[in-house]
PDB file of C-alpha atoms in Angstrom:
ATOM      1  CA  MET A 218      -2.363   0.890 -27.429  1.00  0.00           C
ATOM      2  CA  GLY A 219       1.317   0.813 -28.498  1.00  0.00           C
ATOM      3  CA  GLY A 220       3.186  -2.365 -29.343  1.00  0.00           C
ATOM      4  CA  ASN A 221       4.824  -3.015 -25.997  1.00  0.00           C
ATOM      5  CA  GLN A 222       2.385  -1.268 -23.667  1.00  0.00           C
ATOM      6  CA  VAL A 223       0.835  -3.249 -20.860  1.00  0.00           C
ATOM      7  CA  ALA A 224      -2.957  -3.077 -20.599  1.00  0.00           C
ATOM      8  CA  LEU A 225      -4.555  -2.697 -17.190  1.00  0.00           C
ATOM      9  CA  ASP A 226      -7.436  -4.856 -16.035  1.00  0.00           C
ATOM     10  CA  PRO A 227     -10.581  -2.656 -16.265  1.00  0.00           C
ATOM     11  CA  LYS A 228     -11.181  -2.747 -12.493  1.00  0.00           C
ATOM     12  CA  LEU A 229      -7.552  -1.887 -11.781  1.00  0.00           C
ATOM     13  CA  ALA A 230      -7.779   0.997 -14.258  1.00  0.00           C
ATOM     14  CA  ALA A 231     -10.967   2.167 -12.533  1.00  0.00           C
ATOM     15  CA  VAL A 232      -9.270   2.030  -9.111  1.00  0.00           C
ATOM     16  CA  LEU A 233      -6.252   3.935 -10.400  1.00  0.00           C
ATOM     17  CA  ALA A 234      -8.521   6.526 -12.039  1.00  0.00           C
ATOM     18  CA  ARG A 235     -10.501   7.022  -8.829  1.00  0.00           C
ATOM     19  CA  LEU A 236      -7.268   7.425  -6.854  1.00  0.00           C
ATOM     20  CA  CYS A 237      -6.159  10.081  -9.351  1.00  0.00           C
ATOM     21  CA  GLU A 238      -9.548  11.806  -9.073  1.00  0.00           C
ATOM     22  CA  LYS A 239      -9.178  11.964  -5.295  1.00  0.00           C
ATOM     23  CA  ARG A 240      -5.448  12.688  -4.999  1.00  0.00           C
ATOM     24  CA  GLY A 241      -4.422  14.278  -8.315  1.00  0.00           C
ATOM     25  CA  ALA A 242      -1.155  13.160  -9.862  1.00  0.00           C
ATOM     26  CA  LEU A 243       0.384  10.095  -8.227  1.00  0.00           C
ATOM     27  CA  THR A 244       3.985   8.989  -8.188  1.00  0.00           C
ATOM     28  CA  LYS A 245       4.681   5.613  -9.738  1.00  0.00           C
ATOM     29  CA  THR A 246       5.060   4.101  -6.265  1.00  0.00           C
ATOM     30  CA  GLN A 247       1.775   5.532  -5.015  1.00  0.00           C
ATOM     31  CA  ALA A 248       0.019   4.286  -8.152  1.00  0.00           C
ATOM     32  CA  SER A 249       1.445   0.787  -7.730  1.00  0.00           C
ATOM     33  CA  LYS A 250       1.089   0.435  -3.937  1.00  0.00           C
ATOM     34  CA  LEU A 251      -2.268   2.062  -3.177  1.00  0.00           C
ATOM     35  CA  PRO A 252      -4.250  -0.542  -5.214  1.00  0.00           C
ATOM     36  CA  TYR A 253      -2.808  -3.176  -2.869  1.00  0.00           C
ATOM     37  CA  LEU A 254      -4.270  -1.317   0.103  1.00  0.00           C
ATOM     38  CA  VAL A 255      -7.572  -1.042  -1.778  1.00  0.00           C
ATOM     39  CA  ASP A 256      -7.713  -4.812  -2.301  1.00  0.00           C
ATOM     40  CA  VAL A 257      -6.840  -5.531   1.340  1.00  0.00           C
ATOM     41  CA  VAL A 258      -9.622  -3.220   2.583  1.00  0.00           C
ATOM     42  CA  ALA A 259     -12.097  -4.533  -0.016  1.00  0.00           C
ATOM     43  CA  ASN A 260     -11.357  -8.107   0.998  1.00  0.00           C
ATOM     44  CA  HIS A 261     -12.039  -7.183   4.627  1.00  0.00           C
ATOM     45  CA  VAL A 262     -15.298  -5.281   4.100  1.00  0.00           C
ATOM     46  CA  GLY A 263     -16.744  -7.230   1.183  1.00  0.00           C
ATOM     47  CA  GLY A 264     -15.020 -10.595   1.242  1.00  0.00           C
ATOM     48  CA  LYS A 265     -13.303 -10.120  -2.115  1.00  0.00           C
ATOM     49  CA  ARG A 266     -10.777  -7.970  -3.891  1.00  0.00           C
ATOM     50  CA  ILE A 267     -11.751  -5.270  -6.356  1.00  0.00           C
ATOM     51  CA  THR A 268      -8.892  -5.782  -8.826  1.00  0.00           C
ATOM     52  CA  ASN A 269      -7.129  -8.746 -10.375  1.00  0.00           C
ATOM     53  CA  ALA A 270      -3.750  -7.066  -9.872  1.00  0.00           C
ATOM     54  CA  SER A 271      -0.646  -9.106  -9.173  1.00  0.00           C
ATOM     55  CA  HIS A 272       0.387  -7.775  -5.765  1.00  0.00           C
ATOM     56  CA  GLU A 273       3.984  -8.900  -5.334  1.00  0.00           C
ATOM     57  CA  ASN A 274       6.651  -8.666  -2.618  1.00  0.00           C
ATOM     58  CA  TRP A 275       9.280  -6.490  -4.231  1.00  0.00           C
ATOM     59  CA  ARG A 276      12.440  -5.257  -2.554  1.00  0.00           C
ATOM     60  CA  PHE A 277      10.847  -2.059  -1.229  1.00  0.00           C
ATOM     61  CA  GLY A 278       7.439  -3.450  -0.314  1.00  0.00           C
ATOM     62  CA  VAL A 279       4.319  -4.697  -2.041  1.00  0.00           C
ATOM     63  CA  VAL A 280       3.713  -3.492  -5.585  1.00  0.00           C
ATOM     64  CA  ALA A 281       0.881  -4.050  -8.070  1.00  0.00           C
ATOM     65  CA  SER A 282       3.313  -5.106 -10.768  1.00  0.00           C
ATOM     66  CA  ASP A 283       0.658  -4.538 -13.446  1.00  0.00           C
ATOM     67  CA  VAL A 284       0.651  -0.803 -12.654  1.00  0.00           C
ATOM     68  CA  TRP A 285       4.444  -0.576 -12.353  1.00  0.00           C
ATOM     69  CA  HIS A 286       4.933  -2.043 -15.827  1.00  0.00           C
ATOM     70  CA  PHE A 287       2.051   0.010 -17.259  1.00  0.00           C
ATOM     71  CA  ALA A 288       3.215   3.391 -15.948  1.00  0.00           C
ATOM     72  CA  LYS A 289       5.613   4.496 -18.656  1.00  0.00           C
ATOM     73  CA  PRO A 290       5.640   7.790 -20.568  1.00  0.00           C
ATOM     74  CA  GLY A 291       3.680   7.534 -23.795  1.00  0.00           C
ATOM     75  CA  VAL A 292       0.758   5.524 -22.403  1.00  0.00           C
ATOM     76  CA  VAL A 293      -2.331   5.962 -24.548  1.00  0.00           C
ATOM     77  CA  GLY A 294      -5.734   6.070 -22.890  1.00  0.00           C
ATOM     78  CA  PRO A 295      -7.363   7.724 -19.930  1.00  0.00           C
ATOM     79  CA  PHE A 296      -4.071   8.264 -18.093  1.00  0.00           C
ATOM     80  CA  GLN A 297      -1.256  10.686 -18.668  1.00  0.00           C
ATOM     81  CA  VAL A 298       2.152   9.412 -17.619  1.00  0.00           C
ATOM     82  CA  VAL A 299       4.790  12.120 -17.560  1.00  0.00           C
ATOM     83  CA  GLU A 300       8.476  11.623 -16.913  1.00  0.00           C
ATOM     84  CA  GLN A 301       9.816  13.745 -14.068  1.00  0.00           C
ATOM     85  CA  SER A 302      13.524  13.606 -13.405  1.00  0.00           C
ATOM     86  CA  TYR A 303      13.041  14.785  -9.824  1.00  0.00           C
ATOM     87  CA  ALA A 304      10.159  12.441  -8.947  1.00  0.00           C
ATOM     88  CA  GLU A 305      10.485   9.054  -7.291  1.00  0.00           C
ATOM     89  CA  GLY A 306       9.921   6.367  -9.881  1.00  0.00           C
ATOM     90  CA  ARG A 307      10.623   9.095 -12.438  1.00  0.00           C
ATOM     91  CA  VAL A 308       7.008   9.402 -13.535  1.00  0.00           C
ATOM     92  CA  LEU A 309       3.797  11.043 -12.410  1.00  0.00           C
ATOM     93  CA  ILE A 310       0.470   9.472 -13.335  1.00  0.00           C
ATOM     94  CA  SER A 311      -2.743  11.459 -13.685  1.00  0.00           C
ATOM     95  CA  LEU A 312      -6.033  11.296 -15.516  1.00  0.00           C
ATOM     96  CA  ALA A 313      -5.833  12.620 -19.071  1.00  0.00           C
ATOM     97  CA  ALA A 314      -9.619  12.757 -19.356  1.00  0.00           C
ATOM     98  CA  GLY A 315     -12.547  12.776 -16.976  1.00  0.00           C
ATOM     99  CA  PRO A 316     -13.612   9.899 -14.719  1.00  0.00           C
ATOM    100  CA  ILE A 317     -13.704   6.472 -16.372  1.00  0.00           C
ATOM    101  CA  GLY A 318     -16.237   4.787 -14.070  1.00  0.00           C
ATOM    102  CA  GLY A 319     -16.380   1.048 -13.604  1.00  0.00           C
ATOM    103  CA  LEU A 320     -16.676   0.947  -9.804  1.00  0.00           C
ATOM    104  CA  SER A 321     -19.797   0.297  -7.769  1.00  0.00           C
ATOM    105  CA  SER A 322     -20.684   2.791  -5.061  1.00  0.00           C
ATOM    106  CA  ASP A 323     -19.384   0.343  -2.412  1.00  0.00           C
ATOM    107  CA  GLU A 324     -16.100  -0.023  -4.300  1.00  0.00           C
ATOM    108  CA  GLN A 325     -15.789   3.756  -4.566  1.00  0.00           C
ATOM    109  CA  VAL A 326     -16.164   4.026  -0.788  1.00  0.00           C
ATOM    110  CA  VAL A 327     -13.250   1.617  -0.329  1.00  0.00           C
ATOM    111  CA  VAL A 328     -11.036   3.457  -2.825  1.00  0.00           C
ATOM    112  CA  ASP A 329     -11.942   6.821  -1.298  1.00  0.00           C
ATOM    113  CA  PHE A 330     -11.086   5.535   2.182  1.00  0.00           C
ATOM    114  CA  VAL A 331      -7.644   4.409   1.001  1.00  0.00           C
ATOM    115  CA  ALA A 332      -7.088   7.687  -0.870  1.00  0.00           C
ATOM    116  CA  ASP A 333      -8.055   9.752   2.180  1.00  0.00           C
ATOM    117  CA  GLU A 334      -6.201   7.682   4.784  1.00  0.00           C
ATOM    118  CA  PHE A 335      -3.044   6.656   2.914  1.00  0.00           C
ATOM    119  CA  GLY A 336      -2.908   8.693  -0.296  1.00  0.00           C
ATOM    120  CA  ASP A 337      -0.509  11.284   1.059  1.00  0.00           C
ATOM    121  CA  LEU A 338       2.149   8.747   2.117  1.00  0.00           C
ATOM    122  CA  ASP A 339       5.388   8.979   0.162  1.00  0.00           C
ATOM    123  CA  TYR A 340       7.280   6.090  -1.404  1.00  0.00           C
ATOM    124  CA  GLU A 341       9.299   5.328   1.732  1.00  0.00           C
ATOM    125  CA  ASP A 342       6.312   5.308   4.082  1.00  0.00           C
ATOM    126  CA  LEU A 343       4.219   3.229   1.659  1.00  0.00           C
ATOM    127  CA  GLY A 344       7.059   0.728   1.424  1.00  0.00           C
ATOM    128  CA  LYS A 345       7.313   0.457   5.202  1.00  0.00           C
ATOM    129  CA  LEU A 346       3.543   0.158   5.533  1.00  0.00           C
ATOM    130  CA  THR A 347       3.219  -2.653   2.988  1.00  0.00           C
ATOM    131  CA  LYS A 348       6.150  -4.488   4.543  1.00  0.00           C
ATOM    132  CA  ALA A 349       4.601  -4.134   8.012  1.00  0.00           C
ATOM    133  CA  MET A 350       1.423  -5.686   6.611  1.00  0.00           C
ATOM    134  CA  ASN A 351       3.424  -8.764   5.574  1.00  0.00           C
ATOM    135  CA  LEU A 352       5.678  -9.476   8.545  1.00  0.00           C
ATOM    136  CA  GLU A 353       5.999 -13.149   7.649  1.00  0.00           C
ATOM    137  CA  VAL A 354       7.828 -12.311   4.409  1.00  0.00           C
ATOM    138  CA  THR A 355      11.545 -12.912   4.847  1.00  0.00           C
ATOM    139  CA  ASN A 356      12.608 -12.718   1.223  1.00  0.00           C
ATOM    140  CA  TRP A 357      11.644  -9.255   0.035  1.00  0.00           C
ATOM    141  CA  GLY A 358      12.438  -8.985  -3.651  1.00  0.00           C
ATOM    142  CA  SER A 359      11.248 -12.507  -4.384  1.00  0.00           C
ATOM    143  CA  ASN A 360       8.198 -11.208  -6.295  1.00  0.00           C
ATOM    144  CA  GLY A 361       6.068 -13.701  -4.355  1.00  0.00           C
ATOM    145  CA  ALA A 362       2.374 -13.005  -3.937  1.00  0.00           C
ATOM    146  CA  ALA A 363       1.466 -10.601  -1.121  1.00  0.00           C
ATOM    147  CA  LYS A 364      -1.270 -11.498   1.338  1.00  0.00           C
ATOM    148  CA  ILE A 365      -4.595  -9.659   1.344  1.00  0.00           C
ATOM    149  CA  ASP A 366      -6.046 -11.515   4.330  1.00  0.00           C
ATOM    150  CA  GLU A 367      -7.348 -10.334   7.698  1.00  0.00           C
ATOM    151  CA  ASP A 368      -3.838 -10.210   9.170  1.00  0.00           C
ATOM    152  CA  ALA A 369      -2.771  -7.777   6.450  1.00  0.00           C
ATOM    153  CA  TYR A 370      -5.893  -5.681   7.100  1.00  0.00           C
ATOM    154  CA  ALA A 371      -5.339  -5.626  10.871  1.00  0.00           C
ATOM    155  CA  ARG A 372      -1.744  -4.499  10.356  1.00  0.00           C
ATOM    156  CA  LEU A 373      -2.889  -1.820   7.907  1.00  0.00           C
ATOM    157  CA  VAL A 374      -5.542  -0.224  10.101  1.00  0.00           C
ATOM    158  CA  GLY A 375      -3.428  -0.793  13.209  1.00  0.00           C
ATOM    159  CA  ARG A 376      -0.650   1.110  11.410  1.00  0.00           C
ATOM    160  CA  TRP A 377       1.975  -1.464  12.334  1.00  0.00           C
ATOM    161  CA  ASP A 378       4.454   0.549  10.293  1.00  0.00           C
ATOM    162  CA  LEU A 379       4.244   3.282  12.937  1.00  0.00           C
ATOM    163  CA  VAL A 380       4.473   0.756  15.779  1.00  0.00           C
ATOM    164  CA  LEU A 381       7.600  -0.748  14.213  1.00  0.00           C
ATOM    165  CA  LYS A 382       9.044   2.738  13.766  1.00  0.00           C
ATOM    166  CA  LYS A 383       8.487   3.407  17.479  1.00  0.00           C
ATOM    167  CA  LEU A 384      10.089   0.074  18.318  1.00  0.00           C
ATOM    168  CA  GLU A 385      13.201   1.073  16.391  1.00  0.00           C
ATOM    169  CA  GLN A 386      13.449   4.225  18.493  1.00  0.00           C
ATOM    170  CA  CYS A 387      13.151   2.694  21.945  1.00  0.00           C
ATOM    171  CA  ASP A 388      15.169   0.382  24.092  1.00  0.00           C
ATOM    172  CA  THR A 389      13.072  -2.790  24.014  1.00  0.00           C
ATOM    173  CA  ASP A 390      15.405  -4.370  26.543  1.00  0.00           C
ATOM    174  CA  ASP A 391      13.941  -1.952  29.093  1.00  0.00           C
ATOM    175  CA  PRO A 392      10.444  -3.257  30.030  1.00  0.00           C
ATOM    176  CA  SER A 393       9.560   0.107  31.567  1.00  0.00           C
ATOM    177  CA  GLN A 394       9.311   1.513  28.024  1.00  0.00           C
ATOM    178  CA  TRP A 395       6.898  -1.202  26.813  1.00  0.00           C
ATOM    179  CA  GLU A 396       3.808   0.407  28.338  1.00  0.00           C
ATOM    180  CA  GLU A 397       4.591   3.758  26.758  1.00  0.00           C
ATOM    181  CA  LEU A 398       5.072   2.079  23.379  1.00  0.00           C
ATOM    182  CA  THR A 399       2.150  -0.360  23.420  1.00  0.00           C
ATOM    183  CA  GLY A 400      -0.344   1.170  25.821  1.00  0.00           C
ATOM    184  CA  SER A 401      -0.354  -2.139  27.728  1.00  0.00           C
ATOM    185  CA  THR A 402       1.349  -3.137  30.942  1.00  0.00           C
ATOM    186  CA  VAL A 403       4.274  -5.537  30.692  1.00  0.00           C
ATOM    187  CA  ASP A 404       2.134  -8.358  32.149  1.00  0.00           C
ATOM    188  CA  ASP A 405      -0.762  -7.669  29.731  1.00  0.00           C
ATOM    189  CA  LEU A 406       1.631  -7.564  26.797  1.00  0.00           C
ATOM    190  CA  ARG A 407       3.265 -10.848  27.804  1.00  0.00           C
ATOM    191  CA  LYS A 408      -0.162 -12.506  28.153  1.00  0.00           C
ATOM    192  CA  SER A 409      -1.277 -11.266  24.732  1.00  0.00           C
ATOM    193  CA  LEU A 410       1.911 -12.585  23.169  1.00  0.00           C
ATOM    194  CA  GLY A 411       1.643 -15.896  25.025  1.00  0.00           C
ATOM    195  CA  VAL A 412       4.998 -15.548  26.785  1.00  0.00           C
TER     196      VAL A 412
END
């Protein structure tokens, strides 16, 4: 490995490789945000994360900073990182060789689920999704640790990013629109929110 290249934790490298196997070339944002989703799902289904990545609250959402700093043209190893002037993050990451292994069959199921369900989201949608999973964060860009708890999982599978997008598009001052947005009556919604 070159003098200033960042090495990836073996499990993180295995997750990234499996994502590339399933999705093909990933943008830098996809490669650095999808492992966060993997760890949130893994924590929910198995009680622990798969990777040791540093998932941080960056300005545009949660990022596995290890991958962001790793993904630079000239990386040596199982990945090919190619600079693309038209691509978000300016690089595309793919496998340079065949599969690298390192994941149990249960871990592969988790990674495959994330790849299938969220792998086609672009940088903007992934940013909104990871922010919606961490609603309590008020200082985006602080690089603080992102949560991988049950709340984050519930917001992920509940696609709170889409709910928030709908909220932006409706007049929330008009209670008649609440049922259309939430699927609940105004009274049911107030009870669930404790108001």
